[in-house]
Tab-separated table of C-alpha atoms and ligand atoms in Angstrom:
chain	number	residue	atom	x	y	z
A	217	UNK	CA	141.811	225.533	-10.799
A	218	UNK	CA	141.979	225.560	-6.998
A	219	UNK	CA	144.544	224.366	-4.467
A	220	UNK	CA	144.013	222.044	-1.520
A	221	UNK	CA	142.486	224.906	0.470
A	222	UNK	CA	139.965	225.592	-2.301
A	223	UNK	CA	141.616	228.910	-3.040
A	224	UNK	CA	141.333	229.612	-6.762
A	225	UNK	CA	144.672	229.593	-8.582
A	226	UNK	CA	145.580	231.300	-11.842
A	227	UNK	CA	148.681	231.122	-13.979
A	228	UNK	CA	149.819	234.633	-14.775
A	229	UNK	CA	153.035	234.020	-16.703
A	230	UNK	CA	156.209	235.762	-15.559
A	231	UNK	CA	154.993	239.302	-14.965
A	232	UNK	CA	152.020	241.013	-13.353
A	233	UNK	CA	150.541	244.466	-12.845
A	234	UNK	CA	149.011	244.861	-9.380
A	235	UNK	CA	146.763	247.603	-8.105
A	236	UNK	CA	144.110	248.030	-5.424
A	237	UNK	CA	142.196	250.606	-3.427
A	238	UNK	CA	140.625	252.466	-6.330
A	239	UNK	CA	138.231	253.974	-3.800
A	240	UNK	CA	135.540	255.083	-6.321
A	241	UNK	CA	138.125	257.311	-8.002
A	242	UNK	CA	137.266	256.840	-11.678
A	243	UNK	CA	139.889	259.238	-13.028
A	244	UNK	CA	142.723	257.557	-11.129
A	245	UNK	CA	141.498	254.069	-12.019
A	246	UNK	CA	141.354	254.982	-15.696
A	247	UNK	CA	144.892	256.353	-15.493
A	248	UNK	CA	146.225	253.242	-13.773
A	249	UNK	CA	144.535	250.853	-16.201
A	250	UNK	CA	145.787	252.948	-19.111
A	251	UNK	CA	149.292	252.643	-17.690
A	252	UNK	CA	148.898	248.861	-17.594
A	253	UNK	CA	147.759	248.859	-21.218
A	254	UNK	CA	150.614	251.146	-22.253
A	255	UNK	CA	153.042	248.715	-20.626
A	256	UNK	CA	151.539	245.875	-22.624
A	257	UNK	CA	149.818	243.959	-19.838
A	258	UNK	CA	146.864	241.753	-20.747
A	259	UNK	CA	143.834	241.347	-18.464
A	260	UNK	CA	145.171	237.966	-17.305
A	261	UNK	CA	148.317	239.681	-16.041
A	262	UNK	CA	146.486	242.340	-14.008
A	263	UNK	CA	145.535	241.797	-10.351
A	264	UNK	CA	143.190	243.983	-8.309
A	265	UNK	CA	143.436	243.608	-4.516
A	266	UNK	CA	140.058	245.010	-3.453
A	267	UNK	CA	138.330	248.223	-2.381
A	268	UNK	CA	137.262	249.423	-5.806
A	269	UNK	CA	134.664	251.529	-3.987
A	270	UNK	CA	135.163	253.873	-1.024
A	271	UNK	CA	135.787	257.573	-0.484
A	272	UNK	CA	135.506	259.168	-3.919
A	273	UNK	CA	132.592	260.227	-6.068
A	274	UNK	CA	132.051	257.566	-8.725
A	275	UNK	CA	131.668	254.115	-7.148
A	276	UNK	CA	129.319	252.672	-9.781
A	277	UNK	CA	131.464	253.875	-12.673
A	278	UNK	CA	134.681	252.670	-11.051
A	279	UNK	CA	133.260	249.213	-10.283
A	280	UNK	CA	131.942	248.988	-13.845
A	281	UNK	CA	135.348	249.904	-15.267
A	282	UNK	CA	137.192	247.262	-13.248
A	283	UNK	CA	134.555	244.636	-14.016
A	284	UNK	CA	134.668	245.385	-17.735
A	285	UNK	CA	138.473	245.299	-17.736
A	286	UNK	CA	138.242	241.592	-16.942
A	287	UNK	CA	141.178	241.646	-14.539
A	288	UNK	CA	141.605	239.221	-11.637
A	289	UNK	CA	139.865	240.943	-8.729
A	290	UNK	CA	139.475	239.890	-5.120
A	291	UNK	CA	136.987	241.178	-2.553
A	292	UNK	CA	137.901	244.050	-0.249
A	293	UNK	CA	136.015	244.915	2.902
A	294	UNK	CA	134.303	247.737	0.986
A	295	UNK	CA	132.906	245.331	-1.622
A	296	UNK	CA	131.915	242.942	1.161
A	297	UNK	CA	130.049	245.641	3.077
A	298	UNK	CA	128.179	247.039	0.086
A	299	UNK	CA	127.496	243.688	-1.575
A	300	UNK	CA	126.012	242.172	1.563
A	301	UNK	CA	124.466	245.458	2.773
A	302	UNK	CA	126.279	245.409	6.102
A	303	UNK	CA	125.991	248.226	8.631
A	304	UNK	CA	129.171	250.096	7.673
A	305	UNK	CA	132.353	249.872	5.606
A	306	UNK	CA	133.760	247.112	7.775
A	307	UNK	CA	137.034	248.861	8.586
A	308	UNK	CA	136.334	248.533	12.294
A	309	UNK	CA	136.639	252.247	13.047
A	310	UNK	CA	135.698	253.263	16.588
A	311	UNK	CA	132.228	254.775	16.960
A	312	UNK	CA	132.415	258.557	16.843
A	313	UNK	CA	135.961	258.644	15.459
A	314	UNK	CA	136.902	260.852	12.514
A	315	UNK	CA	137.335	257.776	10.318
A	316	UNK	CA	133.913	256.510	11.352
A	317	UNK	CA	132.206	259.798	10.411
A	318	UNK	CA	134.040	260.067	7.083
A	319	UNK	CA	133.376	256.471	6.113
A	320	UNK	CA	129.664	256.741	6.846
A	321	UNK	CA	129.344	259.473	4.240
A	322	UNK	CA	130.795	257.485	1.340
A	323	UNK	CA	129.172	254.272	2.550
A	324	UNK	CA	125.694	255.778	2.303
A	325	UNK	CA	126.564	257.211	-1.109
A	326	UNK	CA	127.625	253.759	-2.348
A	327	UNK	CA	124.496	252.106	-0.967
A	328	UNK	CA	122.448	254.490	-3.104
A	329	UNK	CA	124.278	254.051	-6.389
A	330	UNK	CA	125.565	250.465	-6.599
A	331	UNK	CA	122.921	248.400	-8.393
A	332	UNK	CA	121.808	244.846	-7.632
A	333	UNK	CA	123.725	243.283	-10.499
A	334	UNK	CA	126.976	244.879	-9.358
A	335	UNK	CA	126.332	243.770	-5.780
A	336	UNK	CA	125.817	240.207	-6.966
A	337	UNK	CA	129.111	240.341	-8.873
A	338	UNK	CA	130.866	241.722	-5.799
A	339	UNK	CA	129.407	238.934	-3.651
A	340	UNK	CA	131.020	236.400	-5.958
A	341	UNK	CA	134.520	237.868	-5.886
A	342	UNK	CA	137.041	235.507	-4.244
A	343	UNK	CA	138.475	236.538	-0.873
A	344	UNK	CA	141.795	234.880	-1.717
A	345	UNK	CA	143.478	234.203	-5.024
A	346	UNK	CA	146.749	232.377	-5.626
A	347	UNK	CA	148.733	233.497	-8.629
A	348	UNK	CA	151.502	231.465	-10.179
A	349	UNK	CA	154.133	233.873	-11.400
A	350	UNK	CA	156.991	231.899	-12.878
A	351	UNK	CA	158.486	229.887	-10.009
A	352	UNK	CA	156.623	231.940	-7.395
A	353	UNK	CA	153.187	231.325	-5.939
A	354	UNK	CA	151.768	234.426	-4.284
A	355	UNK	CA	148.518	234.645	-2.355
A	356	UNK	CA	146.420	237.741	-3.015
A	357	UNK	CA	144.556	238.882	0.071
A	358	UNK	CA	142.955	242.177	1.073
A	359	UNK	CA	143.969	242.875	4.683
A	360	UNK	CA	145.666	239.823	6.167
A	361	UNK	CA	145.072	236.084	5.838
A	362	UNK	CA	143.320	236.357	9.192
A	363	UNK	CA	141.009	239.322	8.537
A	364	UNK	CA	139.843	241.175	5.441
A	365	UNK	CA	139.900	244.490	7.332
A	366	UNK	CA	143.204	244.287	9.221
A	367	UNK	CA	145.554	247.204	8.590
A	368	UNK	CA	149.222	246.279	8.183
A	369	UNK	CA	151.676	249.137	7.701
A	370	UNK	CA	155.411	249.022	6.953
A	371	UNK	CA	156.309	249.611	10.599
A	372	UNK	CA	154.120	246.691	11.702
A	373	UNK	CA	156.337	244.341	9.695
A	374	UNK	CA	159.618	246.129	10.510
A	375	UNK	CA	158.934	246.225	14.243
A	376	UNK	CA	157.708	242.649	14.390
A	377	UNK	CA	154.187	243.600	15.450
A	378	UNK	CA	152.854	241.465	12.623
A	379	UNK	CA	154.359	238.344	11.099
A	380	UNK	CA	152.641	236.860	8.074
A	381	UNK	CA	151.271	233.372	8.477
A	382	UNK	CA	153.874	230.829	7.367
A	383	UNK	CA	151.613	228.854	5.062
A	384	UNK	CA	153.009	226.001	3.009
A	385	UNK	CA	153.055	226.150	-0.751
A	386	UNK	CA	153.208	229.903	-1.181
A	387	UNK	CA	156.106	232.320	-1.364
A	388	UNK	CA	154.241	235.244	0.117
A	389	UNK	CA	151.345	237.639	0.040
A	390	UNK	CA	150.097	240.486	-2.098
A	391	UNK	CA	147.759	242.657	-0.073
A	392	UNK	CA	145.906	245.953	-0.112
A	393	UNK	CA	143.644	247.805	2.348
A	394	UNK	CA	146.122	249.950	4.274
A	395	UNK	CA	146.895	252.411	1.447
A	396	UNK	CA	150.656	252.749	1.974
A	397	UNK	CA	152.840	251.009	-0.641
A	398	UNK	CA	155.715	248.863	0.554
A	399	UNK	CA	157.492	245.551	0.123
A	400	UNK	CA	159.168	243.430	2.754
A	401	UNK	CA	160.304	239.926	3.497
A	402	UNK	CA	159.743	238.244	6.808
A	403	UNK	CA	159.989	234.580	7.818
A	404	UNK	CA	160.890	233.634	4.245
A	405	UNK	CA	157.656	235.120	2.949
A	406	UNK	CA	157.313	238.257	0.839
A	407	UNK	CA	154.700	240.808	1.857
A	408	UNK	CA	153.841	243.343	-0.810
A	409	UNK	CA	151.302	246.138	-0.730
A	410	UNK	CA	150.948	248.099	-3.970
A	411	UNK	CA	149.327	251.037	-2.139
A	412	UNK	CA	146.138	252.739	-3.248
A	413	UNK	CA	145.306	253.422	-6.869
A	414	UNK	CA	142.606	255.899	-5.875
A	415	UNK	CA	143.881	257.770	-2.842
A	416	UNK	CA	147.276	259.362	-2.073
A	417	UNK	CA	149.640	257.651	0.357
A	418	UNK	CA	149.570	260.405	3.022
A	419	UNK	CA	152.919	261.534	1.634
A	420	UNK	CA	152.025	265.089	0.652
A	421	UNK	CA	151.676	264.310	-3.042
A	422	UNK	CA	148.579	263.603	-5.112
A	423	UNK	CA	150.123	260.525	-6.739
A	424	UNK	CA	148.448	257.116	-6.715
A	425	UNK	CA	150.209	253.753	-6.695
A	426	UNK	CA	150.568	250.367	-8.352
A	427	UNK	CA	153.219	247.642	-8.550
A	428	UNK	CA	154.962	245.683	-11.264
A	429	UNK	CA	156.029	242.074	-10.698
A	430	UNK	CA	158.483	240.116	-12.786
A	431	UNK	CA	159.891	236.701	-12.023
A	432	UNK	CA	162.982	235.091	-13.514
A	433	UNK	CA	163.718	231.616	-12.149
A	434	UNK	CA	164.445	232.073	-8.417
A	435	UNK	CA	164.254	235.883	-8.495
A	436	UNK	CA	161.181	238.050	-8.111
A	437	UNK	CA	161.520	241.737	-8.966
A	438	UNK	CA	158.877	244.059	-7.531
A	439	UNK	CA	158.705	247.715	-8.532
A	440	UNK	CA	156.488	250.030	-6.495
A	441	UNK	CA	155.423	252.776	-8.886
A	442	UNK	CA	153.423	256.008	-8.697
A	443	UNK	CA	151.303	257.893	-11.183
A	444	UNK	CA	150.018	261.423	-11.625
A	445	UNK	CA	146.459	261.863	-12.852
A	446	UNK	CA	143.783	264.576	-12.981
A	447	UNK	CA	143.040	264.717	-9.254
A	448	UNK	CA	141.269	268.068	-9.543
A	449	UNK	CA	138.501	266.506	-11.639
A	450	UNK	CA	138.138	263.649	-9.147
A	451	UNK	CA	137.882	266.104	-6.232
A	452	UNK	CA	135.404	268.272	-8.113
A	453	UNK	CA	133.123	265.288	-8.735
A	454	UNK	CA	133.267	264.363	-5.059
A	455	UNK	CA	132.097	267.835	-4.077
A	456	UNK	CA	129.333	267.880	-6.691
A	457	UNK	CA	128.049	264.565	-5.357
A	458	UNK	CA	127.855	265.747	-1.766
A	459	UNK	CA	131.182	264.304	-0.624
A	460	UNK	CA	132.748	267.661	0.186
A	461	UNK	CA	134.935	266.369	2.985
A	462	UNK	CA	138.545	265.892	3.978
A	463	UNK	CA	139.070	263.150	1.420
A	464	UNK	CA	138.204	265.549	-1.410
A	465	UNK	CA	140.929	267.851	-0.093
A	466	UNK	CA	143.264	264.874	0.325
A	467	UNK	CA	143.183	264.087	-3.385
A	468	UNK	CA	145.161	267.284	-3.943
A	469	UNK	CA	147.054	267.730	-0.669
A	470	UNK	CA	148.087	264.109	-0.374
A	471	UNK	CA	147.444	264.196	3.375
A	472	UNK	CA	144.837	261.881	4.874
A	473	UNK	CA	142.128	263.743	6.836
A	474	UNK	CA	142.397	261.278	9.697
A	475	UNK	CA	145.422	259.407	10.996
A	476	UNK	CA	143.468	257.261	13.434
A	477	UNK	CA	144.572	253.990	11.864
A	478	UNK	CA	148.242	254.887	11.446
A	479	UNK	CA	150.960	253.584	13.779
A	480	UNK	CA	153.208	256.254	15.329
A	481	UNK	CA	155.989	255.543	12.837
A	482	UNK	CA	153.791	256.304	9.825
A	483	UNK	CA	152.245	259.372	11.493
A	484	UNK	CA	155.737	260.816	11.903
A	485	UNK	CA	156.450	260.674	8.171
A	486	UNK	CA	153.167	262.288	7.126
A	487	UNK	CA	153.779	264.591	4.174
A	488	UNK	CA	157.168	263.159	3.247
A	489	UNK	CA	157.049	261.973	-0.371
A	490	UNK	CA	157.420	258.247	-0.850
A	491	UNK	CA	159.906	257.294	-3.567
A	492	UNK	CA	159.185	254.631	-6.141
A	493	UNK	CA	161.461	251.684	-5.386
A	494	UNK	CA	162.453	248.313	-6.705
A	495	UNK	CA	163.041	245.176	-4.650
A	496	UNK	CA	164.470	241.830	-5.643
A	497	UNK	CA	163.431	238.782	-3.670
A	498	UNK	CA	165.108	235.442	-3.992
A	499	UNK	CA	162.935	232.418	-3.471
A	500	UNK	CA	163.166	231.701	0.273
A	501	UNK	CA	166.371	233.765	0.509
A	502	UNK	CA	166.904	237.229	2.040
A	503	UNK	CA	165.630	240.385	0.374
A	504	UNK	CA	167.951	242.741	-1.465
A	505	UNK	CA	166.765	246.304	-1.981
A	506	UNK	CA	168.090	248.123	-5.040
A	507	UNK	CA	170.088	251.050	-3.523
A	508	UNK	CA	169.840	253.124	-6.663
A	509	UNK	CA	166.074	253.161	-6.671
A	510	UNK	CA	165.133	252.977	-3.004
B	819	FE2	FE1	139.931	247.768	2.649
C-alpha cells in the first residue's frame, strides 16, 4: 500500500520496536534484535531507520542479519553510498576534517566486503516509510524529509534551528542518522530519534539505543531505551580488520572521536550519561514528559 505521495505504508498494530544506526556492529545489532524478540515483537512490528553499515568491523554480516530478520528497513545515507558506489559516505563532511578521514576508512572497507546482491537489496530500500500505529501515522525518514544526510540534534529542535515539515496526514517523524536519542514535539508533529544501535551516544557509556512505541487511542507512548552488549568483542574485530581508529576506542569509552557535527549544546554535555526516558504524546496536543523516568 502507498499513500498519495507514493510513500509505502504499513500497518504495524499498536506497538513498534524502532532501531537504527547499527553501523556494521554485529554484536550490538544481535543484542538489540534479541531484545526485540525477548519483548515479543514480530518482524512486522520492528522498524530500522537506516545506516546498517558504517564505522564498525562487520558490515556484510550486519546487513545480512537485518535483511534476514525481515524487519521494515529504510535506506540511510550509508546504504545509499555503498549501494550506488558513490564517492564517500554521503554525510557531507568537510574535506580534510576528522570525520572525513575516519569515514573514508570504513567506507573503503565496506566497498570491499558488501557483495552485489546486498547492494541491489540496499538500492531497493525505501527512502521513506509511513507506519500506521493505532491512530497515529508516523513517517520514517533517515535524516530529515528534506535530506537523507541532514543531522538534527536535540538542541536544533529545542532552539528552533530546525522545524519539521508540517506535512498533512502524518502525526510526525521517526528518524535516525544523528546518533543521539531524543523525542520532541514541535508544530504539532512528533520528532523521535531512537539513537544508534551500533555506536554509543557520546555520553561516556558504551550503551547502544532503541525505542519502544505504543499507541492507545489518542496517546502515543515512546520509551527511549539503552542496552549493554559485548562492546569489547566489537572493538576487537574492528582492530583485526584494520579499523584501529577512534571509533574502536569509542565503543568502550562512549566518546565520539570527532565532534565536528555536534552543535555547541551537545558538545557541552559530552560524557554525561543519557538516561532512558519515556514520553507521552497526545495526538496534535502538547507533549508531556514522564517526570519519574526523564
Ligand atoms: Fe546516516
